[in-house]
Short mmCIF file of N, CA and C in Angstrom, two decimals:
data_model
loop_
_atom_site.label_atom_id
_atom_site.label_comp_id
_atom_site.label_asym_id
_atom_site.label_seq_id
_atom_site.Cartn_x
_atom_site.Cartn_y
_atom_site.Cartn_z
N MET A 1 -42.84 147.96 10.62
CA MET A 1 -43.57 148.43 11.77
C MET A 1 -42.66 148.32 12.99
N ASN A 2 -42.75 149.31 13.87
CA ASN A 2 -41.95 149.27 15.09
C ASN A 2 -42.54 148.31 16.12
N GLN A 3 -41.68 147.83 16.97
CA GLN A 3 -42.07 146.96 18.07
C GLN A 3 -42.81 147.79 19.11
N CYS A 4 -43.76 147.18 19.78
CA CYS A 4 -44.48 147.82 20.88
C CYS A 4 -43.46 148.20 21.96
N THR A 5 -43.69 149.31 22.64
CA THR A 5 -42.73 149.78 23.65
C THR A 5 -43.14 149.46 25.08
N ALA A 6 -44.17 148.64 25.26
CA ALA A 6 -44.63 148.31 26.61
C ALA A 6 -43.58 147.49 27.37
N VAL A 7 -43.43 147.82 28.64
CA VAL A 7 -42.49 147.13 29.53
C VAL A 7 -43.26 146.75 30.78
N ALA A 8 -42.96 145.59 31.34
CA ALA A 8 -43.57 145.17 32.61
C ALA A 8 -42.48 144.66 33.53
N LEU A 9 -42.62 144.95 34.82
CA LEU A 9 -41.73 144.42 35.84
C LEU A 9 -42.44 143.23 36.48
N LEU A 10 -41.83 142.06 36.38
CA LEU A 10 -42.44 140.83 36.90
C LEU A 10 -41.77 140.42 38.19
N LYS A 11 -42.58 140.21 39.20
CA LYS A 11 -42.07 139.67 40.46
C LYS A 11 -41.94 138.16 40.30
N PRO A 12 -40.98 137.54 41.01
CA PRO A 12 -40.90 136.07 40.97
C PRO A 12 -42.18 135.48 41.57
N PRO A 13 -42.66 134.37 41.03
CA PRO A 13 -43.85 133.74 41.60
C PRO A 13 -43.61 133.33 43.06
N ASP A 14 -44.64 133.45 43.87
CA ASP A 14 -44.52 133.13 45.30
C ASP A 14 -44.01 131.71 45.55
N PHE A 15 -44.39 130.75 44.67
CA PHE A 15 -43.97 129.37 44.91
C PHE A 15 -42.47 129.18 44.74
N LEU A 16 -41.78 130.12 44.08
CA LEU A 16 -40.33 130.00 43.90
C LEU A 16 -39.54 130.48 45.11
N LEU A 17 -40.13 131.37 45.88
CA LEU A 17 -39.39 131.97 46.99
C LEU A 17 -38.86 130.94 47.98
N PRO A 18 -39.64 129.95 48.41
CA PRO A 18 -39.09 128.96 49.35
C PRO A 18 -38.00 128.07 48.73
N LEU A 19 -37.93 128.00 47.40
CA LEU A 19 -36.94 127.18 46.73
C LEU A 19 -35.60 127.89 46.54
N SER A 20 -35.57 129.18 46.78
CA SER A 20 -34.34 129.93 46.55
C SER A 20 -33.33 129.68 47.67
N ALA A 21 -32.06 129.83 47.32
CA ALA A 21 -30.97 129.64 48.29
C ALA A 21 -31.06 130.71 49.38
N PRO A 22 -30.70 130.37 50.61
CA PRO A 22 -30.73 131.38 51.68
C PRO A 22 -29.91 132.62 51.31
N GLY A 23 -30.51 133.77 51.49
CA GLY A 23 -29.84 135.02 51.16
C GLY A 23 -29.78 135.34 49.68
N ARG A 24 -30.39 134.54 48.84
CA ARG A 24 -30.34 134.72 47.38
C ARG A 24 -31.75 134.69 46.79
N ARG A 25 -32.59 135.57 47.26
CA ARG A 25 -33.97 135.61 46.77
C ARG A 25 -34.01 136.03 45.30
N PRO A 26 -34.90 135.44 44.51
CA PRO A 26 -35.03 135.84 43.11
C PRO A 26 -35.42 137.33 43.02
N GLU A 27 -34.86 138.00 42.04
CA GLU A 27 -35.11 139.42 41.82
C GLU A 27 -36.24 139.60 40.79
N PRO A 28 -36.99 140.67 40.92
CA PRO A 28 -37.93 140.99 39.84
C PRO A 28 -37.15 141.28 38.56
N GLY A 29 -37.78 141.05 37.43
CA GLY A 29 -37.14 141.31 36.15
C GLY A 29 -38.11 141.98 35.21
N HIS A 30 -37.59 142.69 34.23
CA HIS A 30 -38.48 143.35 33.27
C HIS A 30 -38.56 142.56 31.98
N VAL A 31 -39.68 142.70 31.31
CA VAL A 31 -39.90 142.09 30.00
C VAL A 31 -40.40 143.19 29.06
N LEU A 32 -40.05 143.05 27.79
CA LEU A 32 -40.46 143.98 26.75
C LEU A 32 -41.45 143.29 25.82
N CYS A 33 -42.50 143.97 25.46
CA CYS A 33 -43.46 143.39 24.53
C CYS A 33 -42.77 143.12 23.19
N GLU A 34 -42.98 141.94 22.64
CA GLU A 34 -42.35 141.55 21.37
C GLU A 34 -43.26 141.74 20.17
N LEU A 35 -44.49 142.17 20.40
CA LEU A 35 -45.45 142.33 19.31
C LEU A 35 -45.25 143.66 18.60
N GLY A 36 -45.82 143.77 17.41
CA GLY A 36 -45.82 145.04 16.70
C GLY A 36 -46.70 146.04 17.42
N GLU A 37 -46.43 147.32 17.20
CA GLU A 37 -47.15 148.36 17.93
C GLU A 37 -48.65 148.40 17.59
N ASP A 38 -49.09 147.66 16.60
CA ASP A 38 -50.50 147.64 16.20
C ASP A 38 -51.29 146.48 16.80
N HIS A 39 -50.80 145.85 17.86
CA HIS A 39 -51.42 144.61 18.30
C HIS A 39 -52.73 144.75 19.06
N ALA A 40 -53.21 145.94 19.33
CA ALA A 40 -54.50 146.10 20.00
C ALA A 40 -55.60 145.60 19.09
N GLY A 41 -56.51 144.82 19.67
CA GLY A 41 -57.60 144.24 18.88
C GLY A 41 -58.95 144.64 19.41
N ASP A 42 -59.96 143.83 19.09
CA ASP A 42 -61.32 144.16 19.46
C ASP A 42 -61.72 143.62 20.83
N HIS A 43 -61.03 142.62 21.34
CA HIS A 43 -61.40 141.99 22.60
C HIS A 43 -60.38 142.38 23.66
N GLU A 44 -60.80 142.25 24.94
CA GLU A 44 -59.91 142.62 26.05
C GLU A 44 -58.58 141.88 25.98
N THR A 45 -58.60 140.57 25.71
CA THR A 45 -57.36 139.82 25.70
C THR A 45 -56.48 140.17 24.50
N ASP A 46 -57.08 140.76 23.45
CA ASP A 46 -56.29 141.15 22.29
C ASP A 46 -55.38 142.32 22.60
N HIS A 47 -55.65 143.06 23.68
CA HIS A 47 -54.83 144.20 24.05
C HIS A 47 -53.61 143.78 24.86
N ASP A 48 -53.54 142.52 25.23
CA ASP A 48 -52.43 142.05 26.05
C ASP A 48 -51.10 142.18 25.32
N HIS A 49 -50.11 142.60 26.06
CA HIS A 49 -48.74 142.60 25.58
C HIS A 49 -48.20 141.19 25.77
N ALA A 50 -47.09 140.86 25.13
CA ALA A 50 -46.56 139.49 25.22
C ALA A 50 -45.05 139.48 25.06
N ALA A 51 -44.42 138.58 25.84
CA ALA A 51 -42.98 138.35 25.70
C ALA A 51 -42.72 136.87 25.96
N LEU A 52 -41.85 136.30 25.15
CA LEU A 52 -41.47 134.89 25.33
C LEU A 52 -40.58 134.77 26.55
N LEU A 53 -40.91 133.83 27.44
CA LEU A 53 -40.07 133.57 28.61
C LEU A 53 -39.13 132.40 28.35
N TRP A 54 -39.67 131.28 27.84
CA TRP A 54 -38.83 130.14 27.50
C TRP A 54 -39.59 129.19 26.59
N ASP A 55 -38.85 128.33 25.94
CA ASP A 55 -39.43 127.30 25.07
C ASP A 55 -38.84 125.97 25.51
N GLU A 56 -39.70 125.02 25.72
CA GLU A 56 -39.26 123.71 26.20
C GLU A 56 -39.05 122.73 25.06
N GLY A 57 -38.26 123.13 24.08
CA GLY A 57 -37.85 122.18 23.05
C GLY A 57 -38.65 122.17 21.78
N GLY A 58 -39.48 123.15 21.53
CA GLY A 58 -40.18 123.23 20.26
C GLY A 58 -41.39 122.33 20.12
N ARG A 59 -41.79 121.65 21.17
CA ARG A 59 -43.02 120.84 21.07
C ARG A 59 -44.23 121.75 20.97
N PRO A 60 -45.31 121.31 20.35
CA PRO A 60 -46.50 122.17 20.26
C PRO A 60 -46.96 122.61 21.64
N GLY A 61 -47.17 123.91 21.80
CA GLY A 61 -47.62 124.45 23.07
C GLY A 61 -46.55 124.54 24.13
N SER A 62 -45.28 124.35 23.75
CA SER A 62 -44.22 124.33 24.76
C SER A 62 -43.60 125.69 25.02
N ALA A 63 -43.97 126.70 24.25
CA ALA A 63 -43.43 128.04 24.46
C ALA A 63 -44.26 128.72 25.56
N VAL A 64 -43.57 129.22 26.57
CA VAL A 64 -44.25 129.90 27.68
C VAL A 64 -44.08 131.40 27.50
N TRP A 65 -45.19 132.07 27.39
CA TRP A 65 -45.23 133.52 27.18
C TRP A 65 -45.82 134.19 28.40
N VAL A 66 -45.33 135.36 28.73
CA VAL A 66 -46.00 136.20 29.72
C VAL A 66 -46.88 137.15 28.93
N ARG A 67 -48.13 137.27 29.34
CA ARG A 67 -49.09 138.19 28.71
C ARG A 67 -49.51 139.17 29.79
N TRP A 68 -49.58 140.44 29.48
CA TRP A 68 -49.97 141.41 30.48
C TRP A 68 -50.76 142.56 29.90
N SER A 69 -51.55 143.16 30.77
CA SER A 69 -52.29 144.37 30.47
C SER A 69 -52.19 145.24 31.72
N ALA A 70 -52.89 146.36 31.75
CA ALA A 70 -52.86 147.22 32.93
C ALA A 70 -53.48 146.53 34.14
N GLU A 71 -54.37 145.58 33.91
CA GLU A 71 -55.10 144.94 35.02
C GLU A 71 -54.51 143.63 35.52
N ARG A 72 -53.78 142.92 34.66
CA ARG A 72 -53.36 141.56 35.06
C ARG A 72 -52.12 141.10 34.31
N THR A 73 -51.52 140.07 34.86
CA THR A 73 -50.38 139.40 34.24
C THR A 73 -50.62 137.90 34.35
N ARG A 74 -50.29 137.16 33.30
CA ARG A 74 -50.45 135.70 33.35
C ARG A 74 -49.40 135.03 32.48
N LEU A 75 -49.15 133.77 32.76
CA LEU A 75 -48.29 132.95 31.92
C LEU A 75 -49.17 132.05 31.07
N ASP A 76 -48.84 131.94 29.79
CA ASP A 76 -49.60 131.10 28.86
C ASP A 76 -48.65 130.20 28.11
N SER A 77 -49.00 128.94 27.98
CA SER A 77 -48.28 128.02 27.12
C SER A 77 -48.97 128.06 25.77
N LEU A 78 -48.26 128.57 24.77
CA LEU A 78 -48.88 128.82 23.47
C LEU A 78 -48.11 128.15 22.35
N PRO A 79 -48.82 127.69 21.33
CA PRO A 79 -48.12 127.12 20.16
C PRO A 79 -47.49 128.25 19.34
N TRP A 80 -46.48 127.88 18.57
CA TRP A 80 -45.81 128.84 17.70
C TRP A 80 -46.69 129.20 16.52
N CYS A 81 -46.54 130.41 16.02
CA CYS A 81 -47.22 130.84 14.80
C CYS A 81 -46.72 129.96 13.65
N PRO A 82 -47.62 129.42 12.83
CA PRO A 82 -47.19 128.54 11.74
C PRO A 82 -46.70 129.28 10.48
N ALA A 83 -46.81 130.61 10.45
CA ALA A 83 -46.46 131.37 9.24
C ALA A 83 -44.96 131.32 8.95
N ARG A 84 -44.65 131.35 7.66
CA ARG A 84 -43.26 131.39 7.19
C ARG A 84 -43.15 132.50 6.15
N ASP A 85 -41.98 133.15 6.12
CA ASP A 85 -41.77 134.20 5.13
C ASP A 85 -41.29 133.59 3.82
N ALA A 86 -40.95 134.44 2.86
CA ALA A 86 -40.53 133.96 1.53
C ALA A 86 -39.26 133.12 1.59
N ARG A 87 -38.42 133.33 2.61
CA ARG A 87 -37.19 132.54 2.76
C ARG A 87 -37.41 131.30 3.61
N LYS A 88 -38.67 131.01 3.95
CA LYS A 88 -39.07 129.86 4.75
C LYS A 88 -38.65 130.00 6.22
N GLU A 89 -38.42 131.25 6.67
CA GLU A 89 -38.11 131.52 8.07
C GLU A 89 -39.42 131.56 8.86
N ALA A 90 -39.45 130.92 10.01
CA ALA A 90 -40.66 130.86 10.82
C ALA A 90 -40.88 132.17 11.57
N CYS A 91 -42.14 132.51 11.77
CA CYS A 91 -42.49 133.64 12.62
C CYS A 91 -42.09 133.27 14.05
N GLU A 92 -41.53 134.21 14.78
CA GLU A 92 -41.05 133.95 16.13
C GLU A 92 -42.05 134.35 17.21
N LEU A 93 -43.33 134.46 16.82
CA LEU A 93 -44.38 134.81 17.77
C LEU A 93 -45.33 133.63 17.93
N PHE A 94 -46.31 133.76 18.79
CA PHE A 94 -47.26 132.68 19.06
C PHE A 94 -48.39 132.68 18.02
N ALA A 95 -49.02 131.54 17.88
CA ALA A 95 -50.14 131.41 16.94
C ALA A 95 -51.28 132.34 17.36
N GLY A 96 -51.86 133.02 16.37
CA GLY A 96 -52.99 133.89 16.63
C GLY A 96 -52.63 135.30 17.09
N HIS A 97 -51.35 135.66 17.04
CA HIS A 97 -50.98 137.02 17.46
C HIS A 97 -51.65 138.03 16.55
N ARG A 98 -51.92 139.23 17.07
CA ARG A 98 -52.68 140.25 16.33
C ARG A 98 -51.81 141.21 15.53
N SER A 99 -50.52 141.19 15.71
CA SER A 99 -49.66 142.16 15.01
C SER A 99 -49.05 141.51 13.77
N GLU A 100 -48.18 142.27 13.12
CA GLU A 100 -47.38 141.73 12.02
C GLU A 100 -46.62 140.50 12.49
N HIS A 101 -46.19 139.67 11.55
CA HIS A 101 -45.32 138.56 11.91
C HIS A 101 -43.96 139.12 12.33
N SER A 102 -43.18 138.32 13.01
CA SER A 102 -41.93 138.81 13.61
C SER A 102 -40.99 139.44 12.60
N TRP A 103 -40.98 138.95 11.35
CA TRP A 103 -40.07 139.53 10.37
C TRP A 103 -40.51 140.94 9.95
N GLY A 104 -41.72 141.34 10.27
CA GLY A 104 -42.19 142.67 9.94
C GLY A 104 -42.14 143.64 11.11
N VAL A 105 -41.63 143.17 12.26
CA VAL A 105 -41.55 144.01 13.46
C VAL A 105 -40.09 144.39 13.69
N THR A 106 -39.85 145.68 13.83
CA THR A 106 -38.49 146.19 14.00
C THR A 106 -38.33 146.76 15.40
N ASP A 107 -37.26 146.35 16.06
CA ASP A 107 -36.91 146.93 17.36
C ASP A 107 -36.04 148.15 17.07
N PRO A 108 -36.56 149.38 17.25
CA PRO A 108 -35.79 150.56 16.87
C PRO A 108 -34.49 150.71 17.66
N THR A 109 -34.47 150.28 18.91
CA THR A 109 -33.24 150.36 19.70
C THR A 109 -32.19 149.44 19.11
N ASP A 110 -32.56 148.22 18.78
CA ASP A 110 -31.63 147.27 18.18
C ASP A 110 -31.12 147.80 16.84
N GLU A 111 -31.99 148.38 16.05
CA GLU A 111 -31.60 148.94 14.76
C GLU A 111 -30.58 150.06 14.94
N ALA A 112 -30.81 150.93 15.92
CA ALA A 112 -29.89 152.05 16.16
C ALA A 112 -28.52 151.54 16.60
N ILE A 113 -28.50 150.57 17.48
CA ILE A 113 -27.23 149.99 17.95
C ILE A 113 -26.50 149.33 16.79
N THR A 114 -27.24 148.60 15.96
CA THR A 114 -26.63 147.92 14.82
C THR A 114 -26.02 148.92 13.85
N ARG A 115 -26.69 150.04 13.60
CA ARG A 115 -26.14 151.06 12.69
C ARG A 115 -24.81 151.61 13.22
N VAL A 116 -24.74 151.89 14.52
CA VAL A 116 -23.51 152.41 15.11
C VAL A 116 -22.39 151.37 15.02
N LEU A 117 -22.70 150.14 15.39
CA LEU A 117 -21.68 149.08 15.34
C LEU A 117 -21.23 148.80 13.91
N ALA A 118 -22.17 148.83 12.97
CA ALA A 118 -21.81 148.58 11.57
C ALA A 118 -20.90 149.68 11.04
N ALA A 119 -21.12 150.92 11.47
CA ALA A 119 -20.24 152.01 11.04
C ALA A 119 -18.84 151.86 11.63
N GLN A 120 -18.76 151.37 12.86
CA GLN A 120 -17.47 151.22 13.53
C GLN A 120 -16.74 149.95 13.10
N HIS A 121 -17.49 148.92 12.75
CA HIS A 121 -16.91 147.61 12.42
C HIS A 121 -17.59 147.04 11.17
N PRO A 122 -17.42 147.67 10.02
CA PRO A 122 -18.16 147.24 8.82
C PRO A 122 -17.87 145.80 8.41
N HIS A 123 -16.70 145.28 8.73
CA HIS A 123 -16.37 143.90 8.36
C HIS A 123 -17.24 142.88 9.11
N LEU A 124 -17.83 143.29 10.21
CA LEU A 124 -18.71 142.39 10.97
C LEU A 124 -20.17 142.45 10.51
N PHE A 125 -20.49 143.45 9.69
CA PHE A 125 -21.88 143.66 9.26
C PHE A 125 -21.95 143.83 7.75
N PRO A 126 -21.59 142.82 6.97
CA PRO A 126 -21.60 142.98 5.51
C PRO A 126 -23.00 143.27 4.96
N GLU A 127 -24.04 142.84 5.64
CA GLU A 127 -25.40 143.08 5.15
C GLU A 127 -25.80 144.55 5.25
N CYS A 128 -25.04 145.35 5.99
CA CYS A 128 -25.36 146.78 6.16
C CYS A 128 -24.60 147.66 5.18
N ARG A 129 -23.72 147.10 4.38
CA ARG A 129 -22.95 147.91 3.43
C ARG A 129 -23.84 148.42 2.31
N ASP A 130 -23.44 149.51 1.73
CA ASP A 130 -24.14 150.11 0.58
C ASP A 130 -25.59 150.46 0.92
N GLY A 131 -25.82 150.89 2.18
CA GLY A 131 -27.15 151.35 2.57
C GLY A 131 -28.12 150.26 2.91
N GLY A 132 -27.67 148.99 2.89
CA GLY A 132 -28.58 147.90 3.25
C GLY A 132 -28.94 147.95 4.71
N GLY A 133 -30.14 147.58 5.03
CA GLY A 133 -30.61 147.59 6.41
C GLY A 133 -30.30 146.27 7.11
N THR A 134 -30.76 146.20 8.34
CA THR A 134 -30.57 144.98 9.12
C THR A 134 -31.80 144.12 9.16
N THR A 135 -32.89 144.59 8.56
CA THR A 135 -34.12 143.78 8.58
C THR A 135 -34.46 143.30 7.20
#
């Protein structure tokens, strides 16, 4: 499944502005939704897009995610999804997410870049030889 294509431009929180160095105000930045394109659910909050901002060391609830919809943006401290794939790799999304687990979500832009780089530098991408994919 492809990754959701939603993008949001986040302004720095007002409380950070007085802490910035003179003449060096924080800039707005964009975030890309990390969920699968099927993440819309039955409730209003299920439609929220999500992107990981930072993780404070892997403690339960220490991952800070930005969640957004057309009406609002908020920061949430959320626990990690407990699911593991067949290779025992952890899902890289938050617990209770509505889309596929992270190993089932493909970023098409990343895939396209990887294909070009693998063709130019096959020794750096042995997993892509003989038609193998990157996911």
